[in-house]
């Protein structure tokens, strides 16, 4: 089951109102585009400043979308062509120097949220790969498996291609690298997405390689 299929699992569990033009929904997502653009830009500037100050020791990193030319300087790339990364976990037993390629397959645990809104101060949770109530349980929860190229979000694919096995990241994705200007299921248009991603494993299915 891939990330796209997981998107709709939580509909009956979380009681989120439909993204229609109902009064309740309109209030929840009032001025949504401006709020999301402001939220992402403010966070972008703070992450960029910290990275410029601390360099490679910073836990917060700005990463250009995987489709951007590798030789392009970060200063020349629009903020909306970048994802924001906070590195929050690293499991030494799983650590390797390699990172997944676009053609590789991955095993990940993840949870996706929107930015904070009136009824969801931590952001409405629209998707997760595990059934545990809070964080995933390695003894119980089975990670989601799919190809990096099969990820439906450019921002999600970008993150995966920079992660090491055993790393946990909080990734903030602008709507331009997410679902864009149209709604998708319970996700309103113009939504900045915040994912907690833990990369458990990756391999090349065609060649049978495990790095």
C-alpha positions as MATLAB code, in Angstrom:
seq = 'XXXXXXXXXXXXXXXXXXXXXXXXXXXXXXXXXXXXXXXXXXXXXXXXXXXXXXXXXXXXXXXXXXXXXXXXXXXXXXXXXXXXXXXXXXXXXXXXXXXXXXXXXXXXXXXXXXXXXXXXXXXXXXXXXXXXXXXXXXXXXXXXXXXXXXXXXXXXXXXXXXXXXXXXXXXXXXXXXXXXXXXXXXXXXXXXXXXXXXXXXXXXXXXXXXX';
ca = [
       0.000    0.000    0.000;
       1.493    3.349   -0.976;
       1.202    6.808    0.495;
      -1.621    7.749   -1.878;
      -3.727    4.832   -0.677;
      -3.113    5.722    2.968;
      -4.445    9.228    2.428;
      -8.055    8.206    2.824;
      -7.774    5.730    5.708;
      -8.298    8.334    8.407;
     -11.506    9.871    7.073;
     -13.836    7.902    9.334;
     -11.468    8.102   12.300;
     -10.768   11.774   12.642;
     -14.134   13.369   11.834;
     -12.643   16.117    9.693;
     -15.305   18.186    7.950;
     -15.380   18.059    4.177;
     -13.424   20.738    2.342;
     -16.638   22.144    0.928;
     -17.861   25.697    1.241;
     -19.680   24.995    4.515;
     -19.542   27.702    7.167;
     -17.529   25.525    9.544;
     -14.938   24.602    6.931;
     -14.658   28.172    5.697;
     -13.921   29.325    9.246;
     -11.331   26.593    9.777;
      -9.481   27.449    6.584;
     -10.243   31.150    6.303;
      -7.578   33.054    4.326;
      -5.851   29.682    3.940;
      -3.551   30.532    1.036;
      -2.097   33.610    2.733;
      -1.722   31.796    6.046;
       0.141   28.919    4.407;
       2.398   31.161    2.358;
       3.256   33.289    5.397;
       3.823   30.211    7.576;
       6.213   28.636    5.100;
       8.149   31.835    4.304;
       8.656   32.665    7.984;
       9.892   29.164    8.651;
      12.093   29.230    5.534;
      13.832   32.419    6.683;
      14.462   31.043   10.189;
      15.830   27.735    8.857;
      18.042   29.486    6.323;
      19.441   31.839    8.971;
      20.236   28.986   11.331;
      21.896   26.966    8.587;
      23.963   29.950    7.455;
      25.018   30.535   11.076;
      25.773   26.956   12.146;
      26.642   25.371    8.809;
      26.881   21.579    8.762;
      26.277   21.382   12.529;
      22.757   22.785   12.126;
      19.848   20.391   12.652;
      17.722   22.570   10.355;
      18.404   22.470    6.620;
      16.919   23.965    3.460;
      16.972   21.490    0.545;
      16.088   22.352   -3.078;
      13.551   20.157   -4.859;
      15.091   17.090   -6.481;
      14.166   18.428   -9.925;
      16.306   21.561   -9.516;
      19.696   21.628  -11.299;
      22.308   20.474   -8.800;
      24.685   23.293   -9.699;
      22.163   26.033   -8.902;
      23.078   28.065   -5.814;
      20.515   28.016   -3.026;
      20.411   31.817   -3.090;
      19.070   31.694   -6.651;
      16.298   29.215   -5.910;
      12.845   30.449   -4.938;
      11.830   29.382   -1.398;
       8.830   27.539   -2.830;
      11.213   25.234   -4.712;
      12.671   24.028   -1.410;
      11.699   21.828    1.506;
      12.572   22.576    5.121;
      14.126   19.807    7.198;
      14.611   19.425   10.920;
      16.697   16.358   11.741;
      15.283   14.928   14.950;
      16.458   11.302   15.181;
      19.266    9.018   14.095;
      19.530    5.298   14.823;
      23.180    4.325   14.743;
      22.507    0.629   14.095;
      20.802    1.421   10.800;
      23.047    4.269    9.700;
      24.832    4.141    6.323;
      26.472    6.765    4.137;
      24.167    5.992    1.206;
      20.862    7.688    0.507;
      18.002    6.404   -1.680;
      18.062    7.041   -5.413;
      14.945    8.061   -7.326;
      14.591    4.495   -8.638;
      15.009    2.839   -5.231;
      12.297    1.444   -2.993;
      11.908    2.568    0.623;
      10.350    1.407    3.886;
       9.194    4.384    5.954;
       7.037    5.377    8.874;
       5.414    8.778    8.429;
       2.729   11.114    9.707;
       1.337   14.092    7.761;
      -0.265   17.235    9.196;
      -1.500   20.628    8.023;
      -0.341   23.885    9.600;
      -2.064   24.946   12.852;
      -5.687   26.071   12.540;
      -8.384   27.110   15.084;
      -9.549   23.585   15.978;
      -6.190   21.887   15.373;
      -3.426   23.858   17.172;
      -0.823   21.231   16.216;
      -2.156   20.927   12.665;
      -4.828   18.527   11.447;
      -3.403   15.021   10.964;
      -4.515   13.801    7.544;
      -2.374   10.705    7.096;
      -0.083    8.231    8.862;
       1.561    4.923    8.032;
       1.103    3.271   11.412;
      -1.756    2.303   13.726;
      -0.207    3.132   17.110;
      -1.948    5.988   18.895;
       1.034    8.303   19.267;
       4.380    7.451   17.697;
       5.056    4.287   15.753;
       6.028    1.121   17.615;
       8.850   -0.827   15.976;
       7.603   -4.043   17.569;
       4.111   -3.716   16.136;
       3.847   -1.283   13.245;
       4.856   -2.278    9.724;
       6.415    0.527    7.656;
       4.915    1.640    4.374;
       6.839    0.437    1.310;
       6.920    2.136   -2.085;
       9.326    3.406   -4.720;
      10.742    6.895   -4.314;
       9.581    7.619   -7.855;
       6.110    6.433   -6.837;
       5.719    9.104   -4.171;
       2.922   11.439   -5.237;
       4.545   14.540   -3.743;
       7.716   16.155   -5.156;
       8.567   17.439   -1.676;
       8.269   13.961   -0.154;
      10.450   12.454   -2.896;
      13.040   15.176   -2.329;
      13.263   14.385    1.382;
      13.645   10.647    0.816;
      16.563   11.123   -1.575;
      18.547   12.969    1.110;
      17.802   10.731    4.095;
      20.063    8.071    5.547;
      18.764    4.764    6.795;
      17.729    5.209   10.412;
      17.136    8.970   10.243;
      14.016   10.750   11.442;
      13.079   14.128    9.932;
      10.337   16.695   10.282;
       9.807   17.995    6.749;
       7.854   21.121    5.836;
       6.689   21.165    2.216;
       5.273   24.246    0.446;
       2.052   23.673   -1.448;
       3.958   24.120   -4.715;
       5.783   20.837   -3.949;
       2.692   19.243   -2.385;
      -0.842   19.168   -3.757;
      -0.663   22.625   -5.296;
      -3.647   24.853   -5.863;
      -6.328   22.152   -5.779;
      -7.754   20.234   -2.829;
      -7.000   16.537   -2.433;
      -9.398   14.589   -0.256;
      -9.413   16.276    3.165;
      -6.446   18.490    2.249;
      -7.473   22.015    1.187;
      -5.851   23.751   -1.755;
      -2.712   25.797   -0.994;
      -1.795   23.618    1.981;
       1.702   23.599    3.392;
       2.348   20.024    4.568;
       4.341   18.934    7.609;
       5.560   15.331    7.589;
       7.353   13.341   10.248;
       9.368   10.778    8.274;
      11.499    7.918    9.591;
      13.460    6.022    6.932;
      13.695    2.399    8.017;
      15.302    0.884    4.934;
      15.842    1.241    1.186;
      16.924   -0.976   -1.683;
      16.930   -1.354   -5.446;
      14.147   -3.825   -6.242;
      15.158   -4.329   -9.886;
      18.735   -5.235   -9.050;
      17.989   -6.857   -5.703;
      20.513   -4.600   -3.988;
      20.305   -3.562   -0.335;
      22.808   -0.831    0.484;
];
